[in-house]
Amino acid sequence: MQPIIHIVAGGPRTYIPDLSNYNSSEVIWVGVDFGVMYLIQNNIHPSLAFGDFDSVTKDQWEHLKQITNNIKKYKPEKDETDMELAFLWAINQNPRIIRIFGATGGRMDHFMANVMILTREESIKCTIEVIDKQNIISVFSPGRYTINKIDKRSYISFIPLSKHVEGITLLGFKYPLENKHIQMGSTLCISNELIEETGTFSFTTGILMMIRSED
């Protein structure tokens, strides 16, 4: 069976939703740097920990070693971020879905890097979501997709991550589209809403990010 992998990074705590709502016996929890402490503080056992752990105190590090012996510790001077290392490990597990928490807020460079990781070629192997208290971010390759209405995240935006995204069609939305071409930087598809319980979106060329938000 393909696993479900949840990765928790060390972003600001105020952006992280209640992790217990996403916990189940089939989830593999992975902590990234201080994100592993968020897991421990929420009484969730980390199956694996990644990072240089430069944001963890000496006492926290000793406690972490008692909680799990599956720790991948790296030097701070490295080519990849801690999140990228954890993400590549997760992709190689052939998961059904990857959910990422603690990757928004705080430093903008880390946030942008975390979002752009989703555009890697390897990312199309499974469903990947970046989740915080207000947003769900996901990235799609060309195809046709069905989504359901989520009352608390009624706003749906589509943002092109490639130079061009072609053939966008939105059905079941307040502002429908048919075979529309948009380019990077366009705000045409910001703040749409579903008017039915389900809707579909499709496109033929490019990389498209979907953000589902609440005010």
mmCIF file of C-alpha atoms in Angstrom:
data_model
loop_
_atom_site.group_PDB
_atom_site.id
_atom_site.type_symbol
_atom_site.label_atom_id
_atom_site.label_comp_id
_atom_site.label_asym_id
_atom_site.label_seq_id
_atom_site.Cartn_x
_atom_site.Cartn_y
_atom_site.Cartn_z
ATOM 1 C CA MET A 1 0.000 0.000 0.000
ATOM 2 C CA GLN A 2 1.272 3.473 -0.857
ATOM 3 C CA PRO A 3 2.027 5.439 2.324
ATOM 4 C CA ILE A 4 0.732 8.821 3.420
ATOM 5 C CA ILE A 5 3.613 11.092 4.466
ATOM 6 C CA HIS A 6 3.227 14.259 6.507
ATOM 7 C CA ILE A 7 6.221 16.583 6.747
ATOM 8 C CA VAL A 8 6.376 19.243 9.454
ATOM 9 C CA ALA A 9 8.889 22.060 9.005
ATOM 10 C CA GLY A 10 9.957 24.669 11.522
ATOM 11 C CA GLY A 11 7.937 27.648 10.326
ATOM 12 C CA PRO A 12 6.080 29.927 12.760
ATOM 13 C CA ARG A 13 3.776 27.954 15.052
ATOM 14 C CA THR A 14 0.916 30.421 14.517
ATOM 15 C CA TYR A 15 0.542 29.226 10.909
ATOM 16 C CA ILE A 16 0.397 25.507 11.718
ATOM 17 C CA PRO A 17 -3.073 23.944 12.045
ATOM 18 C CA ASP A 18 -3.995 21.391 14.693
ATOM 19 C CA LEU A 19 -1.888 18.426 13.570
ATOM 20 C CA SER A 20 -4.087 15.951 15.441
ATOM 21 C CA ASN A 21 -6.763 16.551 12.798
ATOM 22 C CA TYR A 22 -4.399 15.019 10.238
ATOM 23 C CA ASN A 23 -3.153 12.116 12.330
ATOM 24 C CA SER A 24 -3.993 8.461 11.791
ATOM 25 C CA SER A 25 -2.287 5.107 12.137
ATOM 26 C CA GLU A 26 -1.358 5.033 8.440
ATOM 27 C CA VAL A 27 0.498 8.370 8.426
ATOM 28 C CA ILE A 28 4.299 8.533 8.442
ATOM 29 C CA TRP A 29 5.318 11.731 10.255
ATOM 30 C CA VAL A 30 8.587 13.428 9.325
ATOM 31 C CA GLY A 31 10.051 16.364 11.237
ATOM 32 C CA VAL A 32 12.308 18.924 9.562
ATOM 33 C CA ASP A 33 14.661 20.758 11.939
ATOM 34 C CA PHE A 34 12.516 22.452 14.640
ATOM 35 C CA GLY A 35 9.433 20.892 13.055
ATOM 36 C CA VAL A 36 10.292 17.683 14.867
ATOM 37 C CA MET A 37 9.782 19.547 18.161
ATOM 38 C CA TYR A 38 6.298 20.589 17.002
ATOM 39 C CA LEU A 39 5.514 16.908 16.537
ATOM 40 C CA ILE A 40 6.799 15.984 19.982
ATOM 41 C CA GLN A 41 4.869 18.864 21.565
ATOM 42 C CA ASN A 42 1.695 17.547 19.872
ATOM 43 C CA ASN A 43 2.311 14.014 21.172
ATOM 44 C CA ILE A 44 2.964 12.720 17.667
ATOM 45 C CA HIS A 45 5.868 10.318 17.280
ATOM 46 C CA PRO A 46 8.215 11.307 14.430
ATOM 47 C CA SER A 47 9.176 8.341 12.281
ATOM 48 C CA LEU A 48 12.078 10.296 10.826
ATOM 49 C CA ALA A 49 13.856 13.607 11.439
ATOM 50 C CA PHE A 50 15.842 15.663 8.909
ATOM 51 C CA GLY A 51 17.982 18.724 9.390
ATOM 52 C CA ASP A 52 21.064 20.447 10.667
ATOM 53 C CA PHE A 53 19.080 21.168 13.866
ATOM 54 C CA ASP A 54 20.713 24.545 14.345
ATOM 55 C CA SER A 55 17.405 25.873 15.716
ATOM 56 C CA VAL A 56 17.172 23.159 18.396
ATOM 57 C CA THR A 57 18.619 23.642 21.885
ATOM 58 C CA LYS A 58 21.050 21.143 23.392
ATOM 59 C CA ASP A 59 18.361 19.823 25.760
ATOM 60 C CA GLN A 60 15.871 19.481 22.904
ATOM 61 C CA TRP A 61 18.455 17.607 20.843
ATOM 62 C CA GLU A 62 19.067 15.136 23.682
ATOM 63 C CA HIS A 63 15.322 14.661 24.095
ATOM 64 C CA LEU A 64 14.912 14.107 20.353
ATOM 65 C CA LYS A 65 17.547 11.359 20.369
ATOM 66 C CA GLN A 66 15.546 9.594 23.081
ATOM 67 C CA ILE A 67 12.333 9.821 21.062
ATOM 68 C CA THR A 68 13.671 8.439 17.776
ATOM 69 C CA ASN A 69 16.926 6.968 16.555
ATOM 70 C CA ASN A 70 15.993 7.563 12.912
ATOM 71 C CA ILE A 71 17.657 10.970 12.559
ATOM 72 C CA LYS A 72 19.361 12.248 9.420
ATOM 73 C CA LYS A 73 21.619 15.068 10.622
ATOM 74 C CA TYR A 74 23.469 17.287 8.158
ATOM 75 C CA LYS A 75 26.019 20.062 8.354
ATOM 76 C CA PRO A 76 24.551 23.591 8.054
ATOM 77 C CA GLU A 77 26.801 24.193 5.025
ATOM 78 C CA LYS A 78 25.104 22.121 2.317
ATOM 79 C CA ASP A 79 23.592 22.578 -1.134
ATOM 80 C CA GLU A 80 19.997 21.573 -0.291
ATOM 81 C CA THR A 81 17.668 22.957 2.348
ATOM 82 C CA ASP A 82 16.488 20.621 5.092
ATOM 83 C CA MET A 83 13.021 20.664 3.527
ATOM 84 C CA GLU A 84 14.325 19.635 0.113
ATOM 85 C CA LEU A 85 16.189 16.689 1.631
ATOM 86 C CA ALA A 86 13.066 15.526 3.460
ATOM 87 C CA PHE A 87 10.901 16.070 0.388
ATOM 88 C CA LEU A 88 13.162 14.032 -1.904
ATOM 89 C CA TRP A 89 13.187 11.209 0.644
ATOM 90 C CA ALA A 90 9.382 11.308 0.795
ATOM 91 C CA ILE A 91 9.001 11.242 -2.999
ATOM 92 C CA ASN A 92 11.243 8.155 -3.178
ATOM 93 C CA GLN A 93 8.845 6.269 -0.883
ATOM 94 C CA ASN A 94 6.249 6.275 -3.702
ATOM 95 C CA PRO A 95 3.577 7.800 -1.440
ATOM 96 C CA ARG A 96 -0.113 8.243 -2.140
ATOM 97 C CA ILE A 97 -0.034 11.798 -0.786
ATOM 98 C CA ILE A 98 2.442 14.173 0.843
ATOM 99 C CA ARG A 99 1.177 16.935 3.124
ATOM 100 C CA ILE A 100 3.568 19.648 4.274
ATOM 101 C CA PHE A 101 3.034 21.793 7.370
ATOM 102 C CA GLY A 102 5.130 24.586 8.855
ATOM 103 C CA ALA A 103 6.380 25.677 5.438
ATOM 104 C CA THR A 104 4.612 29.065 5.266
ATOM 105 C CA GLY A 105 5.086 32.320 7.140
ATOM 106 C CA GLY A 106 8.332 33.668 8.498
ATOM 107 C CA ARG A 107 11.177 33.982 6.008
ATOM 108 C CA MET A 108 9.933 34.626 2.492
ATOM 109 C CA ASP A 109 12.937 32.953 0.846
ATOM 110 C CA HIS A 110 12.174 29.663 2.580
ATOM 111 C CA PHE A 111 8.485 29.948 1.735
ATOM 112 C CA MET A 112 9.178 30.539 -1.963
ATOM 113 C CA ALA A 113 11.702 27.707 -2.051
ATOM 114 C CA ASN A 114 9.192 25.369 -0.396
ATOM 115 C CA VAL A 115 6.521 26.216 -2.963
ATOM 116 C CA MET A 116 8.893 25.867 -5.912
ATOM 117 C CA ILE A 117 9.918 22.409 -4.710
ATOM 118 C CA LEU A 118 6.429 21.350 -5.771
ATOM 119 C CA THR A 119 7.263 22.145 -9.397
ATOM 120 C CA ARG A 120 10.043 19.569 -9.590
ATOM 121 C CA GLU A 121 9.528 16.817 -12.134
ATOM 122 C CA GLU A 122 9.451 14.222 -9.355
ATOM 123 C CA SER A 123 6.451 15.956 -7.774
ATOM 124 C CA ILE A 124 3.989 14.752 -10.405
ATOM 125 C CA LYS A 125 4.222 11.223 -8.971
ATOM 126 C CA CYS A 126 1.661 11.927 -6.250
ATOM 127 C CA THR A 127 -0.658 14.493 -4.708
ATOM 128 C CA ILE A 128 1.224 17.117 -2.668
ATOM 129 C CA GLU A 129 -0.334 19.779 -0.450
ATOM 130 C CA VAL A 130 1.213 22.616 1.554
ATOM 131 C CA ILE A 131 -1.220 23.352 4.383
ATOM 132 C CA ASP A 132 -1.468 26.114 6.954
ATOM 133 C CA LYS A 133 -4.358 27.506 9.004
ATOM 134 C CA GLN A 134 -5.641 29.597 6.115
ATOM 135 C CA ASN A 135 -4.496 27.950 2.870
ATOM 136 C CA ILE A 136 -4.001 24.728 0.962
ATOM 137 C CA ILE A 137 -1.431 25.005 -1.840
ATOM 138 C CA SER A 138 -0.988 22.377 -4.541
ATOM 139 C CA VAL A 139 0.624 22.230 -7.974
ATOM 140 C CA PHE A 140 -0.649 20.437 -11.079
ATOM 141 C CA SER A 141 0.652 19.246 -14.421
ATOM 142 C CA PRO A 142 -1.638 19.261 -17.497
ATOM 143 C CA GLY A 143 -4.810 17.225 -17.140
ATOM 144 C CA ARG A 144 -8.392 17.328 -15.898
ATOM 145 C CA TYR A 145 -9.137 17.479 -12.165
ATOM 146 C CA THR A 146 -12.254 17.376 -10.004
ATOM 147 C CA ILE A 147 -12.394 19.259 -6.695
ATOM 148 C CA ASN A 148 -15.016 19.424 -3.950
ATOM 149 C CA LYS A 149 -16.291 22.489 -2.149
ATOM 150 C CA ILE A 150 -14.622 23.191 1.204
ATOM 151 C CA ASP A 151 -16.743 25.631 3.218
ATOM 152 C CA LYS A 152 -13.903 27.089 5.273
ATOM 153 C CA ARG A 153 -11.684 27.594 2.218
ATOM 154 C CA SER A 154 -14.146 28.933 -0.301
ATOM 155 C CA TYR A 155 -11.708 31.054 -2.325
ATOM 156 C CA ILE A 156 -9.877 29.221 -5.103
ATOM 157 C CA SER A 157 -7.065 30.815 -7.091
ATOM 158 C CA PHE A 158 -5.044 29.453 -9.990
ATOM 159 C CA ILE A 159 -1.563 30.891 -10.581
ATOM 160 C CA PRO A 160 0.649 29.986 -13.569
ATOM 161 C CA LEU A 161 4.106 28.808 -12.527
ATOM 162 C CA SER A 162 5.368 28.344 -16.070
ATOM 163 C CA LYS A 163 5.790 31.013 -18.751
ATOM 164 C CA HIS A 164 2.500 29.999 -20.320
ATOM 165 C CA VAL A 165 -0.457 27.899 -19.189
ATOM 166 C CA GLU A 166 -2.734 27.002 -22.058
ATOM 167 C CA GLY A 167 -6.245 25.653 -22.452
ATOM 168 C CA ILE A 168 -7.542 26.454 -18.952
ATOM 169 C CA THR A 169 -11.191 25.463 -18.567
ATOM 170 C CA LEU A 170 -13.125 25.987 -15.317
ATOM 171 C CA LEU A 171 -16.534 24.345 -14.842
ATOM 172 C CA GLY A 172 -18.787 24.728 -11.810
ATOM 173 C CA PHE A 173 -17.096 28.008 -10.821
ATOM 174 C CA LYS A 174 -18.565 31.477 -10.222
ATOM 175 C CA TYR A 175 -16.266 32.766 -12.971
ATOM 176 C CA PRO A 176 -16.003 30.001 -15.580
ATOM 177 C CA LEU A 177 -13.371 29.840 -18.302
ATOM 178 C CA GLU A 178 -13.134 27.919 -21.535
ATOM 179 C CA ASN A 179 -9.843 27.149 -23.272
ATOM 180 C CA LYS A 180 -8.158 30.288 -21.934
ATOM 181 C CA HIS A 181 -4.414 30.923 -22.289
ATOM 182 C CA ILE A 182 -2.655 32.874 -19.524
ATOM 183 C CA GLN A 183 0.958 33.766 -18.907
ATOM 184 C CA MET A 184 3.113 33.966 -15.791
ATOM 185 C CA GLY A 185 2.210 37.078 -13.830
ATOM 186 C CA SER A 186 -1.475 37.033 -14.814
ATOM 187 C CA THR A 187 -4.034 37.602 -12.036
ATOM 188 C CA LEU A 188 -7.020 36.515 -14.125
ATOM 189 C CA CYS A 189 -7.700 33.407 -12.019
ATOM 190 C CA ILE A 190 -7.436 34.922 -8.537
ATOM 191 C CA SER A 191 -10.279 34.569 -5.973
ATOM 192 C CA ASN A 192 -12.739 32.334 -7.788
ATOM 193 C CA GLU A 193 -15.372 30.227 -6.009
ATOM 194 C CA LEU A 194 -17.268 27.014 -6.622
ATOM 195 C CA ILE A 195 -21.011 27.470 -7.139
ATOM 196 C CA GLU A 196 -21.669 23.727 -7.029
ATOM 197 C CA GLU A 197 -20.554 21.011 -4.621
ATOM 198 C CA THR A 198 -17.953 19.871 -7.155
ATOM 199 C CA GLY A 199 -16.174 21.545 -10.020
ATOM 200 C CA THR A 200 -13.524 20.704 -12.587
ATOM 201 C CA PHE A 201 -10.504 22.464 -13.947
ATOM 202 C CA SER A 202 -8.330 21.392 -16.838
ATOM 203 C CA PHE A 203 -5.460 22.697 -18.926
ATOM 204 C CA THR A 204 -3.253 21.376 -21.697
ATOM 205 C CA THR A 205 0.167 22.981 -21.242
ATOM 206 C CA GLY A 206 2.241 24.364 -18.368
ATOM 207 C CA ILE A 207 2.378 24.160 -14.564
ATOM 208 C CA LEU A 208 -0.510 25.496 -12.503
ATOM 209 C CA MET A 209 -0.680 26.219 -8.775
ATOM 210 C CA MET A 210 -4.023 26.097 -6.967
ATOM 211 C CA ILE A 211 -4.511 27.909 -3.652
ATOM 212 C CA ARG A 212 -7.647 27.321 -1.597
ATOM 213 C CA SER A 213 -8.027 30.044 1.045
ATOM 214 C CA GLU A 214 -10.264 31.513 3.713
ATOM 215 C CA ASP A 215 -10.351 35.135 4.844
#
